[in-house]
Coordinates of C-alpha atoms in Angstrom, one line a residue:
Chain A
M113 CA 58.1 -18.3 20.3
T114 CA 58.1 -16.5 17.0
V115 CA 55.9 -13.9 15.4
E116 CA 55.0 -14.1 11.8
V117 CA 53.5 -11.0 10.2
S118 CA 52.3 -10.6 6.6
L119 CA 50.0 -7.7 5.8
R120 CA 48.6 -5.8 2.9
H121 CA 46.4 -2.7 3.4
R122 CA 45.7 0.4 1.4
F123 CA 45.1 3.7 2.9
E124 CA 44.4 6.9 1.1
G125 CA 47.7 7.7 -0.6
F126 CA 49.6 5.0 1.3
A127 CA 50.0 1.3 0.9
L128 CA 51.2 -1.1 3.5
D129 CA 52.8 -4.3 2.2
V130 CA 54.8 -5.9 5.0
D131 CA 56.2 -9.4 5.6
F132 CA 58.6 -10.3 8.4
T133 CA 59.3 -13.0 11.0
A134 CA 60.4 -12.0 14.5
P135 CA 62.3 -14.6 16.5
A136 CA 62.4 -14.6 20.3
G137 CA 63.8 -11.5 21.9
V138 CA 63.2 -7.8 21.0
T139 CA 62.4 -7.0 17.4
A140 CA 62.6 -3.4 16.5
L141 CA 60.3 -2.0 13.8
F142 CA 62.4 0.9 12.7
G143 CA 61.4 3.7 10.3
K144 CA 60.7 7.4 9.9
S145 CA 57.3 8.7 10.9
G146 CA 54.8 7.7 8.3
A147 CA 56.7 4.5 7.4
G148 CA 53.8 2.4 8.7
K149 CA 55.3 1.1 11.9
T150 CA 52.3 1.9 14.1
C151 CA 49.9 0.5 11.6
V152 CA 51.7 -2.8 11.7
V153 CA 51.5 -3.0 15.5
Q154 CA 47.8 -2.0 15.4
A155 CA 47.1 -4.7 12.9
V156 CA 48.9 -7.3 15.1
A157 CA 46.8 -6.1 18.1
G158 CA 43.6 -6.1 16.1
L159 CA 42.9 -2.4 16.3
L160 CA 43.3 -2.1 12.5
R161 CA 41.9 -4.7 10.2
P162 CA 44.1 -5.2 7.2
E163 CA 42.6 -6.1 3.8
A164 CA 44.7 -9.2 3.5
G165 CA 47.4 -11.0 5.4
R166 CA 48.2 -13.5 8.1
I167 CA 49.4 -12.9 11.7
M168 CA 50.8 -15.8 13.8
V169 CA 52.0 -15.3 17.4
A170 CA 53.6 -18.2 19.3
G171 CA 51.8 -20.7 17.0
R172 CA 48.4 -19.1 17.4
C173 CA 46.7 -17.6 14.4
L174 CA 45.3 -14.2 15.2
F175 CA 44.3 -13.2 11.7
D176 CA 44.1 -14.9 8.4
S177 CA 42.2 -13.3 5.6
A178 CA 42.3 -16.4 3.5
Q179 CA 40.7 -18.5 6.2
G180 CA 38.4 -15.7 7.4
I181 CA 40.1 -15.7 10.9
D182 CA 40.0 -12.4 12.7
L183 CA 40.3 -12.8 16.5
P184 CA 38.7 -9.8 18.4
V185 CA 41.2 -7.5 20.2
H186 CA 40.3 -8.8 23.7
R187 CA 41.0 -12.4 22.8
R188 CA 44.5 -11.9 21.2
R189 CA 46.4 -12.0 24.5
L190 CA 48.9 -9.3 23.6
G191 CA 50.3 -6.6 25.9
Y192 CA 50.1 -3.2 24.1
V193 CA 52.0 -0.3 25.6
F194 CA 50.9 2.9 23.8
Q195 CA 53.0 5.9 23.2
D196 CA 50.7 8.0 25.5
A197 CA 50.4 5.3 28.3
R198 CA 46.6 5.4 28.3
L199 CA 46.2 4.6 32.0
F200 CA 42.6 4.6 33.3
P201 CA 42.3 8.0 35.1
H202 CA 39.5 6.8 37.4
M203 CA 41.6 4.0 38.9
S204 CA 44.6 3.9 41.1
V205 CA 47.9 2.5 39.8
S206 CA 47.1 -0.8 41.4
G207 CA 43.6 -0.7 39.9
N208 CA 45.3 -0.3 36.5
L209 CA 47.7 -3.1 37.2
R210 CA 44.9 -5.5 38.2
Y211 CA 42.5 -4.5 35.4
A212 CA 43.3 -7.5 33.1
A213 CA 42.8 -10.0 35.9
R214 CA 39.5 -8.3 36.9
V215 CA 38.0 -8.2 33.4
R216 CA 39.0 -11.8 32.7
G217 CA 37.5 -13.0 36.0
R218 CA 40.8 -14.6 36.9
A219 CA 42.2 -14.8 40.4
R220 CA 45.1 -12.4 40.8
D221 CA 48.5 -13.9 41.0
P222 CA 50.2 -12.1 44.0
R223 CA 53.6 -13.5 43.2
E224 CA 53.6 -12.3 39.6
E225 CA 52.2 -9.0 40.7
A226 CA 55.0 -8.6 43.3
R227 CA 57.6 -9.6 40.7
V228 CA 56.4 -7.0 38.1
V229 CA 56.0 -4.3 40.7
E230 CA 59.6 -4.9 41.9
M231 CA 61.0 -5.1 38.4
L232 CA 59.5 -1.8 37.3
G233 CA 60.0 0.0 40.6
L234 CA 56.3 0.6 41.1
G235 CA 56.1 -0.1 44.9
T236 CA 55.7 3.5 46.0
L237 CA 53.2 4.4 43.3
L238 CA 50.5 1.7 43.9
E239 CA 48.0 3.9 45.7
R240 CA 48.5 7.0 43.5
R241 CA 46.3 8.1 40.6
P242 CA 47.6 8.4 37.1
A243 CA 47.0 12.2 37.0
G244 CA 49.7 12.6 39.7
L245 CA 52.4 10.6 37.9
S246 CA 55.3 11.8 35.8
G247 CA 55.5 10.7 32.2
G248 CA 58.2 8.1 32.9
E249 CA 56.2 6.7 35.9
R250 CA 53.1 6.5 33.7
Q251 CA 55.0 4.5 31.0
R252 CA 56.3 2.1 33.7
V253 CA 52.8 1.5 35.0
A254 CA 51.6 1.0 31.5
I255 CA 54.3 -1.6 30.9
G256 CA 53.4 -3.3 34.2
R257 CA 49.7 -3.3 33.3
A258 CA 50.5 -5.0 29.9
L259 CA 52.8 -7.6 31.5
L260 CA 50.2 -8.6 34.1
A261 CA 47.8 -9.4 31.3
A262 CA 50.1 -12.4 30.8
P263 CA 50.5 -11.7 27.1
D264 CA 52.1 -14.0 24.5
L265 CA 53.7 -10.9 22.9
L266 CA 54.5 -7.5 24.1
L267 CA 53.9 -4.6 21.7
L268 CA 55.7 -1.4 22.6
D269 CA 54.7 1.6 20.4
E270 CA 57.4 4.2 20.9
P271 CA 57.1 4.0 24.6
L272 CA 59.9 6.6 25.0
A273 CA 58.9 9.1 22.4
A274 CA 56.9 11.3 24.6
L275 CA 59.6 11.5 27.3
D276 CA 62.6 13.9 27.7
E277 CA 66.1 12.5 27.6
A278 CA 66.4 12.2 31.4
R279 CA 63.1 10.2 31.6
K280 CA 64.2 8.0 28.7
A281 CA 67.4 7.2 30.6
D282 CA 65.2 6.2 33.5
I283 CA 63.1 3.8 31.6
L284 CA 65.7 2.1 29.3
P285 CA 67.2 0.0 32.0
Y286 CA 63.7 -1.4 32.8
L287 CA 63.2 -2.3 29.2
E288 CA 66.5 -4.0 29.2
R289 CA 65.5 -6.0 32.2
L290 CA 62.3 -6.9 30.5
R291 CA 64.2 -8.2 27.5
D292 CA 66.7 -10.2 29.7
D293 CA 64.4 -11.5 32.4
A294 CA 60.9 -11.9 31.0
G295 CA 61.7 -14.3 28.1
L296 CA 58.7 -12.7 26.3
P297 CA 58.9 -11.8 22.6
I298 CA 58.7 -8.0 22.2
L299 CA 57.8 -6.0 19.1
F300 CA 59.2 -2.5 19.6
V301 CA 58.4 0.5 17.4
S302 CA 61.1 3.1 17.3
H303 CA 62.5 5.9 15.1
A304 CA 65.6 6.4 17.3
V305 CA 68.6 4.4 16.2
S306 CA 70.2 4.6 19.7
E307 CA 67.2 2.9 21.2
V308 CA 67.3 0.2 18.5
A309 CA 71.0 -0.3 19.0
R310 CA 70.6 -0.7 22.8
L311 CA 67.5 -2.9 23.0
A312 CA 66.8 -4.8 19.8
T313 CA 68.0 -8.3 18.9
T314 CA 66.4 -8.1 15.5
V315 CA 65.7 -5.1 13.3
V316 CA 63.0 -4.7 10.7
V317 CA 63.5 -1.5 8.7
L318 CA 60.3 0.0 7.2
Q319 CA 60.2 2.6 4.5
E320 CA 57.0 3.9 2.9
G321 CA 55.0 0.8 4.0
R322 CA 57.5 -1.8 2.9
V323 CA 60.2 -3.8 4.7
I324 CA 63.5 -2.8 3.1
K325 CA 65.8 -4.8 5.4
S326 CA 65.5 -7.2 8.3
G327 CA 67.9 -9.3 10.3
P328 CA 70.0 -9.4 13.5
T329 CA 70.7 -5.9 14.9
A330 CA 74.5 -5.9 14.5
E331 CA 74.1 -7.0 10.8
I332 CA 71.5 -4.5 9.9
L333 CA 73.1 -1.6 11.7
S334 CA 76.4 -2.2 9.9
D335 CA 74.8 -2.7 6.5
P336 CA 75.8 0.2 4.3
E337 CA 72.7 -0.5 2.2
A338 CA 70.5 0.2 5.2
A339 CA 72.4 3.3 6.3
P340 CA 70.2 5.8 4.3
A341 CA 67.1 4.6 6.2
F342 CA 68.8 5.4 9.5
G343 CA 70.0 8.7 8.2
V344 CA 73.7 9.2 7.4
R345 CA 74.3 11.1 10.6
H346 CA 72.8 8.4 12.8
A347 CA 74.0 5.3 11.0
G348 CA 76.5 3.3 12.9
A349 CA 77.4 -0.3 13.8
V350 CA 77.1 -2.0 17.1
L351 CA 80.0 -3.9 18.5
R352 CA 80.1 -6.3 21.4
G353 CA 82.9 -6.0 23.8
R354 CA 84.0 -7.6 27.0
L355 CA 84.8 -5.3 29.9
V356 CA 88.4 -6.1 30.8
A357 CA 89.3 -3.4 33.4
H358 CA 88.3 -0.1 34.9
H359 CA 91.4 2.1 34.9
E360 CA 92.4 4.7 37.5
D361 CA 92.2 7.6 35.0
G362 CA 88.4 7.0 34.6
L363 CA 88.6 5.0 31.3
S364 CA 87.3 1.5 31.1
E365 CA 88.9 -1.0 28.8
L366 CA 86.8 -3.2 26.5
Q367 CA 88.1 -6.1 24.4
T368 CA 86.4 -6.2 21.0
C369 CA 87.0 -8.3 17.9
G370 CA 89.0 -5.5 16.3
G371 CA 91.1 -4.5 19.3
R372 CA 90.8 -2.6 22.5
L373 CA 88.5 0.3 23.2
F374 CA 89.0 2.8 26.0
L375 CA 85.7 4.5 27.1
P376 CA 85.0 6.9 29.9
G377 CA 82.3 6.3 32.6
V378 CA 81.3 2.8 31.7
G379 CA 79.2 1.0 34.3
G380 CA 79.2 -2.8 34.9
A381 CA 81.5 -5.4 36.3
V382 CA 84.7 -6.7 34.8
G383 CA 83.8 -9.7 32.5
D384 CA 80.4 -8.2 31.4
I385 CA 79.6 -8.1 27.7
L386 CA 78.5 -4.7 26.6
R387 CA 77.2 -3.3 23.4
V388 CA 78.9 -0.2 22.0
R389 CA 77.5 1.8 19.2
I390 CA 80.0 3.6 16.9
R391 CA 78.5 6.1 14.6
A392 CA 79.8 5.9 11.1
Q393 CA 80.6 9.6 11.0
D394 CA 82.8 9.3 14.0
V395 CA 85.2 6.9 12.4
I396 CA 88.4 7.9 10.5
L397 CA 90.1 5.3 8.2
S398 CA 93.8 4.8 7.8
R399 CA 95.8 2.3 5.7
A400 CA 98.8 2.2 7.9
A401 CA 98.7 1.5 11.6
P402 CA 98.6 5.1 12.9
E403 CA 101.1 6.4 15.3
G404 CA 101.4 9.7 17.2
L405 CA 97.7 10.2 17.4
S406 CA 95.6 11.5 20.3
A407 CA 92.9 9.0 19.5
L408 CA 93.1 5.9 21.7
N409 CA 90.7 3.6 19.9
I410 CA 92.0 1.9 16.8
L411 CA 90.3 -1.1 15.5
K412 CA 91.8 -3.3 12.8
G413 CA 89.8 -5.1 10.1
R414 CA 89.2 -5.7 6.4
I415 CA 86.9 -3.8 4.1
A416 CA 83.8 -5.9 3.5
S417 CA 81.9 -3.5 1.2
I418 CA 81.8 0.0 0.0
R419 CA 78.6 1.8 -0.9
S420 CA 78.3 5.1 -2.5
G421 CA 75.0 6.9 -3.1
T422 CA 74.3 10.2 -4.7
G423 CA 75.8 12.3 -2.0
P424 CA 79.5 13.3 -1.4
G425 CA 80.0 10.5 1.2
V426 CA 80.5 6.8 1.0
M427 CA 79.8 4.1 3.6
V428 CA 82.5 1.6 4.2
R429 CA 81.8 -1.6 6.1
I430 CA 84.8 -3.0 7.9
A431 CA 84.7 -6.6 9.0
C432 CA 86.6 -7.9 12.0
D433 CA 85.8 -11.6 12.7
E434 CA 82.1 -11.9 12.8
E435 CA 81.4 -8.3 13.6
H436 CA 81.4 -5.0 11.6
V437 CA 82.2 -1.4 12.0
L438 CA 80.7 1.2 9.7
A439 CA 82.6 4.3 8.6
R440 CA 81.5 7.3 6.6
V441 CA 84.2 9.0 4.6
T442 CA 84.0 11.4 1.6
R443 CA 84.1 10.0 -1.8
R444 CA 87.2 12.1 -2.5
S445 CA 89.1 10.3 0.4
A446 CA 87.9 6.9 -0.7
E447 CA 89.2 7.5 -4.2
A448 CA 92.5 9.1 -3.0
M449 CA 93.1 6.1 -0.7
A450 CA 91.9 3.7 -3.5
L451 CA 89.8 1.8 -1.0
A452 CA 88.8 -1.6 -2.3
E453 CA 87.0 -4.6 -0.9
G454 CA 89.3 -7.0 0.9
D455 CA 91.9 -4.3 1.9
E456 CA 93.3 -4.3 5.4
I457 CA 92.3 -1.1 7.2
H458 CA 92.5 0.7 10.5
A459 CA 89.4 2.4 11.9
I460 CA 90.2 5.2 14.3
V461 CA 87.4 6.0 16.8
K462 CA 87.9 9.0 19.2
S463 CA 87.0 7.8 22.6
V464 CA 84.8 10.8 23.2
S465 CA 82.8 10.0 20.1
V466 CA 81.1 7.0 21.6
A467 CA 77.9 8.4 23.1
Q468 CA 77.1 7.4 26.6
G469 CA 73.4 6.6 25.8
D470 CA 74.5 4.1 23.3
I471 CA 76.3 1.9 25.8
G472 CA 74.2 -0.8 27.3
G473 CA 73.9 -4.5 28.1
Chain B
M137 CA 2.9 21.4 54.8
S138 CA -0.5 20.4 53.4
G139 CA -2.1 22.9 55.8
W140 CA 0.0 25.7 54.7
L141 CA -0.3 24.9 51.0
G142 CA -3.8 23.6 51.0
A143 CA -4.7 20.0 49.9
E144 CA -4.7 20.9 46.3
G145 CA -1.4 22.7 46.3
W146 CA 0.3 19.9 48.2
A147 CA -1.1 17.4 45.8
A148 CA 0.4 19.4 42.9
V149 CA 3.8 19.5 44.5
Q150 CA 3.8 15.7 45.2
L151 CA 2.6 15.0 41.7
S152 CA 5.3 17.2 40.2
L153 CA 8.0 15.4 42.2
K154 CA 6.6 12.0 41.2
V155 CA 6.3 12.9 37.6
S156 CA 9.8 14.4 37.4
V157 CA 11.6 11.5 39.2
W158 CA 9.9 8.9 36.9
A159 CA 10.5 11.0 33.8
T160 CA 14.2 11.3 34.7
L161 CA 14.8 7.7 35.7
L162 CA 13.0 6.1 32.8
S163 CA 14.5 8.3 30.2
L164 CA 18.1 7.8 31.5
P165 CA 18.8 4.4 29.9
F166 CA 17.4 5.7 26.6
G167 CA 19.4 8.9 27.0
I168 CA 22.6 7.0 27.6
A169 CA 22.0 4.8 24.5
V170 CA 21.0 7.6 22.1
A171 CA 23.9 9.8 23.2
W172 CA 26.2 6.9 22.6
L173 CA 24.8 6.4 19.1
L174 CA 25.1 10.1 18.3
A175 CA 28.6 10.4 19.8
R176 CA 30.3 7.2 18.6
K177 CA 28.5 5.6 15.7
S178 CA 28.0 6.6 12.1
F179 CA 25.0 5.2 10.4
A180 CA 22.4 6.1 7.8
G181 CA 19.7 8.3 9.4
K182 CA 21.9 9.6 12.2
Q183 CA 20.9 13.2 11.3
V184 CA 17.2 12.2 11.3
L185 CA 17.6 10.7 14.8
N186 CA 19.5 13.8 15.9
G187 CA 16.6 15.9 14.5
I188 CA 13.9 13.9 16.2
V189 CA 15.7 14.0 19.6
H190 CA 16.0 17.7 19.4
L191 CA 12.6 18.5 18.0
P192 CA 10.9 19.1 21.4
L193 CA 13.6 21.7 22.1
I194 CA 12.7 23.8 19.1
L195 CA 9.0 23.2 18.6
P196 CA 6.5 25.1 20.7
P197 CA 5.6 22.9 23.7
V198 CA 2.0 23.1 22.8
V199 CA 2.8 21.4 19.4
T200 CA 4.7 18.6 21.2
G201 CA 1.8 18.1 23.6
Y202 CA -0.7 18.0 20.7
L203 CA 1.5 15.5 18.8
L204 CA 1.6 13.3 21.8
L205 CA -2.2 13.5 22.1
L206 CA -2.6 12.6 18.4
M207 CA -0.3 9.5 18.8
L208 CA -1.2 8.4 22.3
G209 CA -4.8 9.4 22.9
R210 CA -7.0 6.5 23.9
R211 CA -8.4 6.3 20.4
A212 CA -5.2 7.0 18.6
P213 CA -3.5 4.0 17.0
V214 CA -0.5 3.8 19.3
G215 CA -2.4 4.7 22.4
A216 CA -5.1 2.1 21.7
F217 CA -2.4 -0.5 21.1
L218 CA -0.6 0.2 24.4
E219 CA -3.9 0.1 26.3
E220 CA -4.9 -3.2 24.8
T221 CA -1.6 -4.9 25.1
F222 CA -0.1 -3.5 28.3
G223 CA -3.0 -1.8 29.9
L224 CA -1.0 1.4 29.7
V225 CA -2.9 4.6 29.4
F226 CA -1.2 8.0 29.0
A227 CA -4.0 10.5 28.1
F228 CA -5.2 12.5 31.1
R229 CA -3.2 10.4 33.6
W230 CA -0.1 11.2 35.6
T231 CA 1.8 8.7 33.4
G232 CA 1.0 11.0 30.5
A233 CA 2.5 14.0 32.4
A234 CA 5.6 11.9 33.1
L235 CA 5.9 11.0 29.4
A236 CA 5.4 14.6 28.3
A237 CA 8.1 15.8 30.8
A238 CA 10.4 13.0 29.6
V239 CA 10.0 13.9 26.0
M240 CA 10.6 17.6 26.7
A241 CA 13.6 17.0 28.9
F242 CA 15.2 14.3 26.6
P243 CA 17.2 16.6 24.3
L244 CA 18.8 18.3 27.3
M245 CA 19.8 15.0 28.8
V246 CA 21.1 13.6 25.5
R247 CA 23.2 16.7 24.9
A248 CA 24.9 16.6 28.3
I249 CA 25.7 12.8 28.0
R250 CA 26.8 13.1 24.4
L251 CA 29.3 15.8 25.4
A252 CA 30.6 13.5 28.1
Y253 CA 31.1 10.6 25.6
E254 CA 33.0 12.9 23.3
A255 CA 35.3 13.9 26.1
V256 CA 36.3 10.2 26.7
D257 CA 39.5 9.2 24.8
P258 CA 38.6 6.2 22.6
G259 CA 42.2 5.2 23.1
L260 CA 41.4 4.2 26.7
E261 CA 38.7 1.9 25.4
E262 CA 41.2 0.4 23.0
A263 CA 43.6 -0.1 25.8
A264 CA 41.0 -1.9 27.9
A265 CA 40.2 -4.2 24.9
T266 CA 43.9 -5.1 24.5
L267 CA 43.9 -6.1 28.2
G268 CA 41.2 -8.7 27.6
A269 CA 37.9 -6.9 28.2
P270 CA 35.1 -7.6 25.8
R271 CA 33.0 -4.6 24.6
W272 CA 30.3 -4.6 27.2
R273 CA 33.0 -5.0 29.9
V274 CA 34.9 -2.0 28.4
F275 CA 31.7 0.0 28.6
L276 CA 31.0 -0.9 32.2
T277 CA 34.5 -0.5 33.5
V278 CA 35.9 2.4 31.5
T279 CA 33.3 4.3 29.5
L280 CA 30.5 4.5 32.0
P281 CA 32.6 5.6 35.0
L282 CA 34.2 8.3 32.8
I283 CA 30.9 9.7 31.6
L284 CA 29.2 9.6 35.0
P285 CA 29.6 13.3 35.6
G286 CA 27.9 13.9 32.3
I287 CA 25.1 11.5 33.2
L288 CA 24.6 13.3 36.5
T289 CA 24.4 16.7 34.8
G290 CA 22.0 15.3 32.2
A291 CA 19.8 13.8 34.9
V292 CA 19.6 17.0 36.9
L293 CA 18.9 19.1 33.9
A294 CA 16.2 16.7 32.9
F295 CA 14.7 16.7 36.4
A296 CA 14.6 20.5 36.5
K297 CA 13.1 20.7 33.0
A298 CA 10.4 18.1 34.1
M299 CA 9.6 20.1 37.2
G300 CA 9.0 23.2 35.1
E301 CA 7.3 21.6 32.1
F302 CA 4.0 23.3 31.4
G303 CA 2.9 23.6 27.8
A304 CA 3.2 20.1 26.5
T305 CA 1.8 18.7 29.8
I306 CA -1.3 20.8 29.9
T307 CA -2.0 20.1 26.3
F308 CA -1.5 16.4 26.5
V309 CA -3.0 15.6 30.0
S310 CA -4.8 18.8 30.9
A311 CA -4.6 20.0 34.6
I312 CA -7.0 17.9 36.6
P313 CA -6.5 18.7 40.3
G314 CA -5.1 15.7 42.2
R315 CA -4.6 13.7 38.9
T316 CA -2.6 15.7 36.4
Q317 CA -2.2 19.1 37.9
T318 CA 1.5 19.6 38.3
L319 CA 3.1 22.5 40.2
P320 CA 3.4 24.9 37.2
S321 CA -0.2 24.2 36.1
A322 CA -1.4 24.7 39.7
I323 CA 0.4 28.1 39.8
Y324 CA -1.2 29.0 36.5
G325 CA -4.6 27.9 37.7
V326 CA -4.4 29.8 41.0
L327 CA -3.4 32.9 39.1
Q328 CA -6.6 32.8 37.1
V329 CA -8.6 33.3 40.4
P330 CA -8.8 36.9 41.7
G331 CA -7.4 37.3 45.2
A332 CA -5.4 34.1 45.3
E333 CA -2.0 35.9 45.1
A334 CA -0.9 34.5 48.5
Q335 CA -1.5 30.9 47.4
A336 CA 0.3 31.6 44.1
M337 CA 3.3 33.0 46.1
R338 CA 3.4 29.9 48.3
L339 CA 3.5 27.6 45.3
V340 CA 6.2 29.8 43.7
I341 CA 8.3 29.6 46.9
V342 CA 8.1 25.7 46.9
S343 CA 9.0 25.7 43.2
I344 CA 12.1 27.8 43.8
A345 CA 13.1 25.7 46.8
V346 CA 12.9 22.5 44.9
A347 CA 14.9 23.8 42.0
M348 CA 17.6 25.3 44.2
G349 CA 17.7 22.1 46.2
A350 CA 18.2 20.0 43.1
L351 CA 20.9 22.3 41.9
V352 CA 22.9 22.2 45.2
V353 CA 22.6 18.4 45.5
S354 CA 23.8 17.9 41.9
E355 CA 26.7 20.3 42.4
I356 CA 27.9 18.4 45.4
L357 CA 27.5 15.1 43.6
A358 CA 29.1 16.3 40.4
R359 CA 32.1 17.6 42.3
R360 CA 32.6 14.3 44.1
V361 CA 32.2 12.2 41.0
S362 CA 34.5 14.3 38.8
K363 CA 37.2 14.3 41.5
R364 CA 37.0 10.6 41.5
V365 CA 37.1 10.3 37.8
A366 CA 39.9 12.8 37.3
G367 CA 41.8 10.8 39.8
Q368 CA 42.7 13.3 42.5

């Protein structure tokens, strides 16, 4: 179940020229506002007709300018969750959920309905009207409505952007369940690195209408070349760690490729594999194994690459086994320490510097 | 009722109701279609269509009535064609009164429905399409229910306008008692006769009662419909 997208379209003062392949799982389309993310999703859904290109979803051709194929929106079998939910105000929540079955003249599937209602926690909302729902509830209903259309691909256009932090935290676990349970490819538009780190299996980085990087999440997030697109303050690698123990002092111990991490307030059972995002600016480098430090988390690795741009900072990518940590240090320190590729190095991460929201399945 | 109003007055009231109901019902599908074109489509000649629809609102009603007579009189090209092909005669018939009322009321109806279209978020229609609804289905399941309050308002406005239409009607179909004499033209006729003030007052009372009744019914309906649409 893969998605192949190749698009060319000119707007006034802006050109879209995008090629990427999304394997199964969650593919994040990442970029700043105006990078063309939503245009790509709209083109896939058929709401925007590109001048040229080809769109394949799960082996079906939805659009091919060369062959003159342009499937109308209602025959593309995609679930589209809009930023603003777009629930039908004149129908109850269950009316919204059953809309797709109704307009396709298909018998409802009560088991599938029950499964989606349970997964998204919609049981108590079914008789309510959209006007009476909170933003987070609306988004959950919108996701359920899209899922019950039995789509080949789910398109999520910044479904969290209109929500405050607390509501985001409410919805993220549902999206994770979607990724892990549904087995449905998802194309997810976001401009928040933390969401991408938590949800995506593949990242496509867009800038000014072009793909500048794409690949597995861990690889792209730890790629110093891609760091400017995420913003130097937000850039950071994702590490996988196995939960080894919950200690009595409130810290949980994670075994990662580079060593042990001690993190506060981590949920999950011993043995679980977690993703931990470490922001590049929260990492300190040391040549010698540090002693007498208050920081608990020290990871050991080798310098894989160093990238300096025009600013005063440089991005250092540290490899440990298959995974990477990204560190941002000043150019002055990098020169003083004579950092070079292949050097052995210690990355010091203060335990408090690992943000809660970035920890997830 | 016919005793109190007199046979002629009662006939005028009945005729006016019949004319207004038909004028409203028959123009409604056209009103919905034209309002959709004006609200949602861009095409060459849109301003011309808009102008033609609004013309009866700004022209003196006598002029509109006279233009109808020129086009649809029994010897006029369109009128003769309609009579030969469909056996449909407008001039000096109640059908003509209904047509004149419909033409005069049309701009009010279109304006109300057009506003309702413009208040519907096209994003909802896009969402319906992504869920598998073809265009006509989107219209029936999303657009139409959402513009229902506007349609209702437009219909009531058109009905009220048709009940009160005088100038175009009397010019196009005259005021033949029992055939084309509507309530307003009956009142006007009675006022020309010295000493018939009591009869005129009775017709005026009926006129006010019908108008108020229509308004109250439409308010109640509109409140119910918009509650349902707003989802409360």
